[in-house]
Amino acid sequence: MNRIETLKKNLNKIKRVENTEQRLTILDRPGVEAEPLPIRKAMALDLYLSQVPIHIYPEELIVGMPFRERPDPQDPSTRLLPPSSASGQLYIDAGNKLIEGGFTDETYHPVLESLESYGGSTRYALFPHYATEMERARARRFGLDESCHPGHQQAGNHRVIQYGWRGLQEKAVKQLEYIDHSSPQAKQQEAFLRSVILSLEAAKKLALRYSKHAENQAEKEEDSRRKMELLRISEVCRFITERAPMSWWEALQLHWFSHMINHTQGAHQAGRFDQYMWAPLRKELEMGTIHEEEAQELLECLWIKYSSYTNYTSDNLQNIILGGVTPDGEDATNKLSYMCLTATDNLDIIDPKWNIRVHRNSPDEFLQRAAELIKKNKSMPGIYNDEIIIEALVKAGVPLRNARDYTNDGCSEILVQGRTNPWAFEGKIKLLKCLEKATWKLTEYESYEELLDEVKQEISVAVAMAVSSINILQRAAPKISPNPWLSASVESCVETHLDLTMGGATYNNATINVSGVADTADSLAAVKKLIYEEKKIKAEELKQALDSNYVGYEPLRQRLLNRAPKFGNDDDYVDNIAKKLVGYIAAEVTKHRNPMGGKYNLGLFSYGEYISHGMVTRATPDGRRDGDSLSPNFSPSPGRDRKGPYSVMKSTTKVDQSLMSNGNALDIALHPTALMGPEGTDKLVSMLKAFNRLGGIQVQFNILDRETLIAAQETPEKYENLTVRLWGLPAYFTKLPKEFQDHLIKRTEHVF
């Protein structure tokens, strides 16, 4: 058994144990409470990284054990993990909380009222207490605590590799010289820079602990090969505390330690991995100091480390994105892009979650390799369209070079790599709820236009309420959870002497994400066609049917389902309704600003809320019953797209995608028989190219066989590795709540 096989085998040696970890505190030290909050946050990180247990598993080359993990004292190759959590369950819980709290009629997702400890997570680290009781009490008024952070954040990964921790630290030290001490902000700026320096010093301590641990293990190791490896690991861990990485191994190890710490601060994404990691690899390959086989083995060691987080939850936001164009507009695909695909293929794992960027000149070989991997149905990626995304970002005010350097976030959102503070206290608009509320007065409208005007009014109110809620949170968050660790690498924070949470990033955007576009367009199309144009249904009758949840009105419901146009079938009648709706929403969203001066950007996502938003939405004119799930993301409602995948793409791209600078996601289910053999690969590549030319932002596939999914529900133990694509991640089907399994089963399986 080779090294990678051993590591993969040991990855699955897991025992679940109840957590006995004690939460640390820095507040028991004399004088600490008088320190500024950012300093205390950095001190807490230092304490945590100085005391968290460390361990090197057998055969590891890239070292660093996730912080909530422990080795089994009886078997050092077995991992002790906290109890597991099911991907998607939090959305169901959130829906129930809205119902229990009496928030079923809001057209926006009422963050402040419905959630506790919003953004808070102890899944990856039980971070020490650093805020005073008074600070924590104030934060609780806003649903925040010390562990709150934007889980959809991204560190400046490229700057970490370019400068190393030491280089970033030197930048912060240098900026101390430029503080104007006559300025009222001087003390705040100095505290911020000191907190950055302390945070980077804390990371060095973790690496040096591993360096010493590897050295100690080497002294006891009898196998000469493994002894030399442990000594090399010790050197690598020490070198990355002293300089920017000089080798491929050093770059990978620096990235992994940084990634582990990022997890504690809400930044899980690796971004354009094949771009910022290519320079150290290319240098070594050109110098001949490493062979490609060795480089591939080290990369796969890192992939296995990523997968250690899969057992915490598959919804861990560990996205990488490959390919695309460079800031100069040239094709960015390189040898490392292919090595990443090979690693994923070899290991048959779902982390890191790979995605690709496609542009007009993407190499056919790259698209073929990606298509072959998608066909295997292992870890389905998101496919992003460079031309339209770059256009959308430029329209939103991002300079062209930076727009070309975009990446995806934890799911499908769009960021500018290492320069963005998306602050994912996102506003969430329940578009179908806006329509539902408008239908409460259905019998009062004399025309379709009056109904549409009422829907627009509900949209305007929902956006304003969501913006208000987010802005309150954005003002409150820096007072409880500043982020000096991420600020150290995100561009402009150190240069402007301003923490990430206070607007230090180059781009400080906020977002409004909208669910239920297809369901709303279908509902409006049904009312417009069957009531106001063809007059086959009376408004009074439909209102009664809606009020009774279609009980006793099944023939009417079937007419709405089968006799009205449906989004996703290349039908201008309903597609133009969706186009106008999204245009109006975009105008409403983009006129707002956040407390950091950033713009509000539109995204068409539902995440897992196509279940929870459906839970609080009553019967609607598209034939949907009370509580039924909604359409996922910017996709047709399940089962209503009946004319093939190209018709789905044509429907969605009639909507101006450049209005969505926060992105969207189109979900398409393909039956496995549609992709059989080399011809199937060619068909999938053609579909990717067609999506690019039509102007869609992002598409993600599920290669689904309904019979297999049903069998997996009935006998889950036989289908433990069955993988599906959810709102922005691949996940194991049998580990999903039944509501999400049923939704996937309902989706149309397309063939060509």
mmCIF file of C-alpha atoms in Angstrom, residues 336-584:
data_model
loop_
_atom_site.group_PDB
_atom_site.id
_atom_site.type_symbol
_atom_site.label_atom_id
_atom_site.label_comp_id
_atom_site.label_asym_id
_atom_site.label_seq_id
_atom_site.Cartn_x
_atom_site.Cartn_y
_atom_site.Cartn_z
ATOM 1 C CA LEU A 336 -1.267 22.764 -11.742
ATOM 2 C CA SER A 337 -4.846 23.116 -13.032
ATOM 3 C CA TYR A 338 -4.594 19.597 -14.457
ATOM 4 C CA MET A 339 -2.805 18.263 -11.384
ATOM 5 C CA CYS A 340 -5.716 19.426 -9.228
ATOM 6 C CA LEU A 341 -8.195 17.557 -11.431
ATOM 7 C CA THR A 342 -5.971 14.476 -11.294
ATOM 8 C CA ALA A 343 -5.798 14.620 -7.494
ATOM 9 C CA THR A 344 -9.581 14.768 -7.202
ATOM 10 C CA ASP A 345 -9.968 11.931 -9.695
ATOM 11 C CA ASN A 346 -7.355 9.727 -8.043
ATOM 12 C CA LEU A 347 -8.692 10.157 -4.539
ATOM 13 C CA ASP A 348 -12.451 9.978 -5.213
ATOM 14 C CA ILE A 349 -13.234 12.531 -2.473
ATOM 15 C CA ILE A 350 -15.446 15.638 -2.359
ATOM 16 C CA ASP A 351 -12.991 18.046 -0.725
ATOM 17 C CA PRO A 352 -11.639 20.400 -1.742
ATOM 18 C CA LYS A 353 -14.728 21.297 -3.766
ATOM 19 C CA TRP A 354 -13.361 22.016 -7.227
ATOM 20 C CA ASN A 355 -14.914 24.448 -9.680
ATOM 21 C CA ILE A 356 -13.800 25.743 -13.064
ATOM 22 C CA ARG A 357 -13.858 29.025 -14.917
ATOM 23 C CA VAL A 358 -14.693 28.824 -18.625
ATOM 24 C CA HIS A 359 -14.011 31.468 -21.272
ATOM 25 C CA ARG A 360 -14.125 31.594 -25.072
ATOM 26 C CA ASN A 361 -10.539 30.341 -25.382
ATOM 27 C CA SER A 362 -10.502 27.714 -22.641
ATOM 28 C CA PRO A 363 -8.358 24.771 -23.822
ATOM 29 C CA ASP A 364 -10.392 21.852 -25.123
ATOM 30 C CA GLU A 365 -8.172 19.470 -23.143
ATOM 31 C CA PHE A 366 -9.089 21.253 -19.904
ATOM 32 C CA LEU A 367 -12.807 21.110 -20.688
ATOM 33 C CA GLN A 368 -12.545 17.454 -21.677
ATOM 34 C CA ARG A 369 -10.783 16.561 -18.426
ATOM 35 C CA ALA A 370 -13.373 18.443 -16.398
ATOM 36 C CA ALA A 371 -16.240 16.815 -18.328
ATOM 37 C CA GLU A 372 -14.832 13.336 -17.741
ATOM 38 C CA LEU A 373 -14.649 14.019 -14.026
ATOM 39 C CA ILE A 374 -18.206 15.402 -13.935
ATOM 40 C CA LYS A 375 -19.430 12.263 -15.704
ATOM 41 C CA LYS A 376 -18.004 10.114 -12.926
ATOM 42 C CA ASN A 377 -20.408 11.853 -10.548
ATOM 43 C CA LYS A 378 -17.811 12.122 -7.791
ATOM 44 C CA SER A 379 -17.719 15.770 -6.758
ATOM 45 C CA MET A 380 -19.716 17.890 -9.167
ATOM 46 C CA PRO A 381 -18.289 21.372 -9.699
ATOM 47 C CA GLY A 382 -19.751 24.750 -10.446
ATOM 48 C CA ILE A 383 -18.903 26.007 -13.933
ATOM 49 C CA TYR A 384 -18.391 29.778 -14.068
ATOM 50 C CA ASN A 385 -18.575 31.935 -17.188
ATOM 51 C CA ASP A 386 -15.720 34.437 -17.343
ATOM 52 C CA GLU A 387 -17.104 36.842 -19.910
ATOM 53 C CA ILE A 388 -20.435 37.610 -18.230
ATOM 54 C CA ILE A 389 -19.084 37.567 -14.662
ATOM 55 C CA ILE A 390 -16.281 39.964 -15.528
ATOM 56 C CA GLU A 391 -18.820 42.218 -17.269
ATOM 57 C CA ALA A 392 -21.069 42.156 -14.193
ATOM 58 C CA LEU A 393 -18.188 43.036 -11.865
ATOM 59 C CA VAL A 394 -17.025 45.893 -14.086
ATOM 60 C CA LYS A 395 -20.600 47.239 -14.115
ATOM 61 C CA ALA A 396 -20.504 47.067 -10.314
ATOM 62 C CA GLY A 397 -17.410 49.277 -10.259
ATOM 63 C CA VAL A 398 -14.552 46.764 -10.138
ATOM 64 C CA PRO A 399 -11.584 47.644 -12.404
ATOM 65 C CA LEU A 400 -11.082 45.207 -15.274
ATOM 66 C CA ARG A 401 -7.817 43.643 -14.017
ATOM 67 C CA ASN A 402 -9.335 42.886 -10.628
ATOM 68 C CA ALA A 403 -12.605 41.710 -12.159
ATOM 69 C CA ARG A 404 -10.653 39.140 -14.163
ATOM 70 C CA ASP A 405 -9.230 37.816 -10.888
ATOM 71 C CA TYR A 406 -12.609 36.822 -9.474
ATOM 72 C CA THR A 407 -13.261 33.621 -7.583
ATOM 73 C CA ASN A 408 -16.240 31.865 -6.102
ATOM 74 C CA ASP A 409 -17.130 32.024 -2.438
ATOM 75 C CA GLY A 410 -18.369 29.284 -0.105
ATOM 76 C CA CYS A 411 -21.213 28.346 -2.434
ATOM 77 C CA SER A 412 -21.596 30.237 -5.705
ATOM 78 C CA GLU A 413 -21.180 33.894 -4.788
ATOM 79 C CA ILE A 414 -18.639 36.005 -6.668
ATOM 80 C CA LEU A 415 -15.638 37.633 -4.964
ATOM 81 C CA VAL A 416 -12.539 39.438 -6.142
ATOM 82 C CA GLN A 417 -9.784 37.209 -4.824
ATOM 83 C CA GLY A 418 -8.297 38.398 -1.546
ATOM 84 C CA ARG A 419 -9.674 41.927 -1.951
ATOM 85 C CA THR A 420 -13.307 41.585 -0.943
ATOM 86 C CA ASN A 421 -15.229 41.790 2.290
ATOM 87 C CA PRO A 422 -18.539 40.189 1.318
ATOM 88 C CA TRP A 423 -19.612 40.174 4.997
ATOM 89 C CA ALA A 424 -22.075 37.384 4.585
ATOM 90 C CA PHE A 425 -24.808 38.733 6.808
ATOM 91 C CA GLU A 426 -26.697 38.503 3.571
ATOM 92 C CA GLY A 427 -30.132 39.899 2.956
ATOM 93 C CA LYS A 428 -32.479 37.183 1.785
ATOM 94 C CA ILE A 429 -35.625 38.037 -0.124
ATOM 95 C CA LYS A 430 -38.433 35.507 -0.448
ATOM 96 C CA LEU A 431 -39.743 36.547 -3.848
ATOM 97 C CA LEU A 432 -42.548 34.002 -3.905
ATOM 98 C CA LYS A 433 -43.680 35.351 -0.535
ATOM 99 C CA CYS A 434 -43.962 38.795 -2.159
ATOM 100 C CA LEU A 435 -46.268 37.234 -4.749
ATOM 101 C CA GLU A 436 -48.224 35.327 -2.095
ATOM 102 C CA LYS A 437 -48.928 38.507 -0.131
ATOM 103 C CA ALA A 438 -50.025 40.262 -3.326
ATOM 104 C CA THR A 439 -52.551 37.471 -4.014
ATOM 105 C CA TRP A 440 -54.263 38.143 -0.684
ATOM 106 C CA LYS A 441 -56.054 40.939 -2.582
ATOM 107 C CA LEU A 442 -56.386 39.000 -5.838
ATOM 108 C CA THR A 443 -60.083 39.764 -6.281
ATOM 109 C CA GLU A 444 -59.445 43.516 -6.088
ATOM 110 C CA TYR A 445 -57.207 43.784 -9.174
ATOM 111 C CA GLU A 446 -58.805 44.772 -12.433
ATOM 112 C CA SER A 447 -55.749 43.896 -14.492
ATOM 113 C CA TYR A 448 -52.561 41.890 -14.432
ATOM 114 C CA GLU A 449 -50.592 45.134 -14.262
ATOM 115 C CA GLU A 450 -52.233 46.030 -10.943
ATOM 116 C CA LEU A 451 -51.195 42.661 -9.514
ATOM 117 C CA LEU A 452 -47.653 43.140 -10.799
ATOM 118 C CA ASP A 453 -47.458 46.625 -9.272
ATOM 119 C CA GLU A 454 -48.451 45.168 -5.899
ATOM 120 C CA VAL A 455 -45.734 42.510 -6.205
ATOM 121 C CA LYS A 456 -43.198 45.248 -6.954
ATOM 122 C CA GLN A 457 -44.266 47.190 -3.891
ATOM 123 C CA GLU A 458 -43.774 44.104 -1.751
ATOM 124 C CA ILE A 459 -40.311 43.630 -3.294
ATOM 125 C CA SER A 460 -39.326 47.221 -2.497
ATOM 126 C CA VAL A 461 -40.391 46.846 1.131
ATOM 127 C CA ALA A 462 -38.622 43.481 1.451
ATOM 128 C CA VAL A 463 -35.346 44.890 0.102
ATOM 129 C CA ALA A 464 -35.512 47.927 2.386
ATOM 130 C CA MET A 465 -36.200 45.758 5.433
ATOM 131 C CA ALA A 466 -33.409 43.339 4.589
ATOM 132 C CA VAL A 467 -30.916 46.159 4.046
ATOM 133 C CA SER A 468 -31.873 47.714 7.373
ATOM 134 C CA SER A 469 -31.349 44.411 9.167
ATOM 135 C CA ILE A 470 -27.946 43.816 7.568
ATOM 136 C CA ASN A 471 -26.718 47.343 8.171
ATOM 137 C CA ILE A 472 -27.473 47.023 11.873
ATOM 138 C CA LEU A 473 -25.453 43.812 12.008
ATOM 139 C CA GLN A 474 -22.566 45.303 10.072
ATOM 140 C CA ARG A 475 -22.323 48.174 12.539
ATOM 141 C CA ALA A 476 -22.497 45.808 15.503
ATOM 142 C CA ALA A 477 -20.090 43.081 14.339
ATOM 143 C CA PRO A 478 -16.767 44.989 14.737
ATOM 144 C CA LYS A 479 -17.705 45.671 18.372
ATOM 145 C CA ILE A 480 -17.686 41.980 19.192
ATOM 146 C CA SER A 481 -15.752 40.141 16.460
ATOM 147 C CA PRO A 482 -12.965 42.104 14.723
ATOM 148 C CA ASN A 483 -10.780 39.950 12.490
ATOM 149 C CA PRO A 484 -7.072 40.847 12.635
ATOM 150 C CA TRP A 485 -6.031 37.421 11.305
ATOM 151 C CA LEU A 486 -7.900 37.780 8.012
ATOM 152 C CA SER A 487 -7.132 41.487 7.841
ATOM 153 C CA ALA A 488 -3.437 40.572 7.715
ATOM 154 C CA SER A 489 -3.818 39.062 4.233
ATOM 155 C CA VAL A 490 -6.860 40.767 2.682
ATOM 156 C CA GLU A 491 -5.634 43.531 0.422
ATOM 157 C CA SER A 492 -5.858 47.155 1.661
ATOM 158 C CA CYS A 493 -6.611 46.391 5.325
ATOM 159 C CA VAL A 494 -3.056 46.834 6.584
ATOM 160 C CA GLU A 495 -2.414 49.635 4.099
ATOM 161 C CA THR A 496 -5.441 51.606 5.324
ATOM 162 C CA HIS A 497 -4.890 50.650 8.993
ATOM 163 C CA LEU A 498 -8.455 49.373 9.124
ATOM 164 C CA ASP A 499 -9.860 46.013 10.215
ATOM 165 C CA LEU A 500 -11.720 43.929 7.669
ATOM 166 C CA THR A 501 -14.974 44.221 9.600
ATOM 167 C CA MET A 502 -14.733 48.019 9.534
ATOM 168 C CA GLY A 503 -14.297 48.370 5.773
ATOM 169 C CA GLY A 504 -10.564 47.854 5.361
ATOM 170 C CA ALA A 505 -10.819 45.657 2.255
ATOM 171 C CA THR A 506 -10.535 47.042 -1.261
ATOM 172 C CA TYR A 507 -14.175 46.126 -1.930
ATOM 173 C CA ASN A 508 -16.689 46.230 0.912
ATOM 174 C CA ASN A 509 -19.841 44.962 -0.706
ATOM 175 C CA ALA A 510 -23.032 43.647 0.782
ATOM 176 C CA THR A 511 -25.477 41.326 -0.908
ATOM 177 C CA ILE A 512 -29.149 40.653 -1.340
ATOM 178 C CA ASN A 513 -29.930 37.113 -2.445
ATOM 179 C CA VAL A 514 -33.322 36.230 -3.866
ATOM 180 C CA SER A 515 -35.094 32.874 -3.838
ATOM 181 C CA GLY A 516 -38.099 31.675 -5.809
ATOM 182 C CA VAL A 517 -37.687 33.512 -9.140
ATOM 183 C CA ALA A 518 -38.980 30.604 -11.235
ATOM 184 C CA ASP A 519 -41.963 29.891 -8.950
ATOM 185 C CA THR A 520 -42.922 33.581 -8.957
ATOM 186 C CA ALA A 521 -42.643 33.869 -12.745
ATOM 187 C CA ASP A 522 -44.713 30.680 -13.142
ATOM 188 C CA SER A 523 -47.372 32.046 -10.775
ATOM 189 C CA LEU A 524 -47.602 35.401 -12.524
ATOM 190 C CA ALA A 525 -47.735 33.705 -15.930
ATOM 191 C CA ALA A 526 -50.611 31.480 -14.773
ATOM 192 C CA VAL A 527 -52.638 34.424 -13.449
ATOM 193 C CA LYS A 528 -51.920 36.595 -16.475
ATOM 194 C CA LYS A 529 -52.809 33.914 -19.012
ATOM 195 C CA LEU A 530 -55.675 32.023 -17.391
ATOM 196 C CA ILE A 531 -57.449 34.862 -15.540
ATOM 197 C CA TYR A 532 -56.800 38.107 -17.404
ATOM 198 C CA GLU A 533 -56.195 36.958 -20.993
ATOM 199 C CA GLU A 534 -58.018 33.685 -21.626
ATOM 200 C CA LYS A 535 -60.489 34.212 -18.733
ATOM 201 C CA LYS A 536 -60.670 30.460 -18.121
ATOM 202 C CA ILE A 537 -60.396 30.926 -14.363
ATOM 203 C CA LYS A 538 -62.068 33.550 -12.217
ATOM 204 C CA ALA A 539 -60.037 35.462 -9.667
ATOM 205 C CA GLU A 540 -62.567 34.594 -6.959
ATOM 206 C CA GLU A 541 -62.226 30.878 -7.703
ATOM 207 C CA LEU A 542 -58.437 30.982 -7.605
ATOM 208 C CA LYS A 543 -58.487 32.969 -4.370
ATOM 209 C CA GLN A 544 -60.729 30.343 -2.762
ATOM 210 C CA ALA A 545 -58.464 27.563 -4.022
ATOM 211 C CA LEU A 546 -55.389 29.273 -2.558
ATOM 212 C CA ASP A 547 -57.105 29.884 0.781
ATOM 213 C CA SER A 548 -58.069 26.213 1.009
ATOM 214 C CA ASN A 549 -54.622 24.978 -0.092
ATOM 215 C CA TYR A 550 -56.305 23.507 -3.213
ATOM 216 C CA VAL A 551 -58.344 21.058 -1.120
ATOM 217 C CA GLY A 552 -61.422 20.417 -3.258
ATOM 218 C CA TYR A 553 -59.812 22.250 -6.218
ATOM 219 C CA GLU A 554 -57.565 19.583 -7.686
ATOM 220 C CA PRO A 555 -58.820 20.024 -11.305
ATOM 221 C CA LEU A 556 -58.040 23.740 -11.033
ATOM 222 C CA ARG A 557 -54.587 22.984 -9.626
ATOM 223 C CA GLN A 558 -53.863 20.609 -12.503
ATOM 224 C CA ARG A 559 -54.901 23.284 -14.979
ATOM 225 C CA LEU A 560 -52.484 25.744 -13.370
ATOM 226 C CA LEU A 561 -49.726 23.146 -13.442
ATOM 227 C CA ASN A 562 -50.273 21.940 -16.996
ATOM 228 C CA ARG A 563 -51.984 24.704 -18.960
ATOM 229 C CA ALA A 564 -49.854 27.708 -18.027
ATOM 230 C CA PRO A 565 -46.317 28.429 -19.307
ATOM 231 C CA LYS A 566 -43.449 27.308 -17.097
ATOM 232 C CA PHE A 567 -40.002 28.849 -16.727
ATOM 233 C CA GLY A 568 -37.225 26.630 -18.084
ATOM 234 C CA ASN A 569 -38.808 25.652 -21.405
ATOM 235 C CA ASP A 570 -37.586 28.512 -23.625
ATOM 236 C CA ASP A 571 -41.044 30.111 -23.580
ATOM 237 C CA ASP A 572 -40.877 33.879 -24.017
ATOM 238 C CA TYR A 573 -44.232 34.345 -22.304
ATOM 239 C CA VAL A 574 -43.003 33.337 -18.866
ATOM 240 C CA ASP A 575 -39.290 34.019 -19.442
ATOM 241 C CA ASN A 576 -39.976 37.697 -20.113
ATOM 242 C CA ILE A 577 -41.873 37.914 -16.825
ATOM 243 C CA ALA A 578 -38.785 36.585 -15.038
ATOM 244 C CA LYS A 579 -36.627 39.055 -16.957
ATOM 245 C CA LYS A 580 -38.715 42.048 -15.886
ATOM 246 C CA LEU A 581 -38.913 40.845 -12.286
ATOM 247 C CA VAL A 582 -35.150 40.473 -11.967
ATOM 248 C CA GLY A 583 -34.576 43.834 -13.620
ATOM 249 C CA TYR A 584 -36.822 45.505 -11.072
#
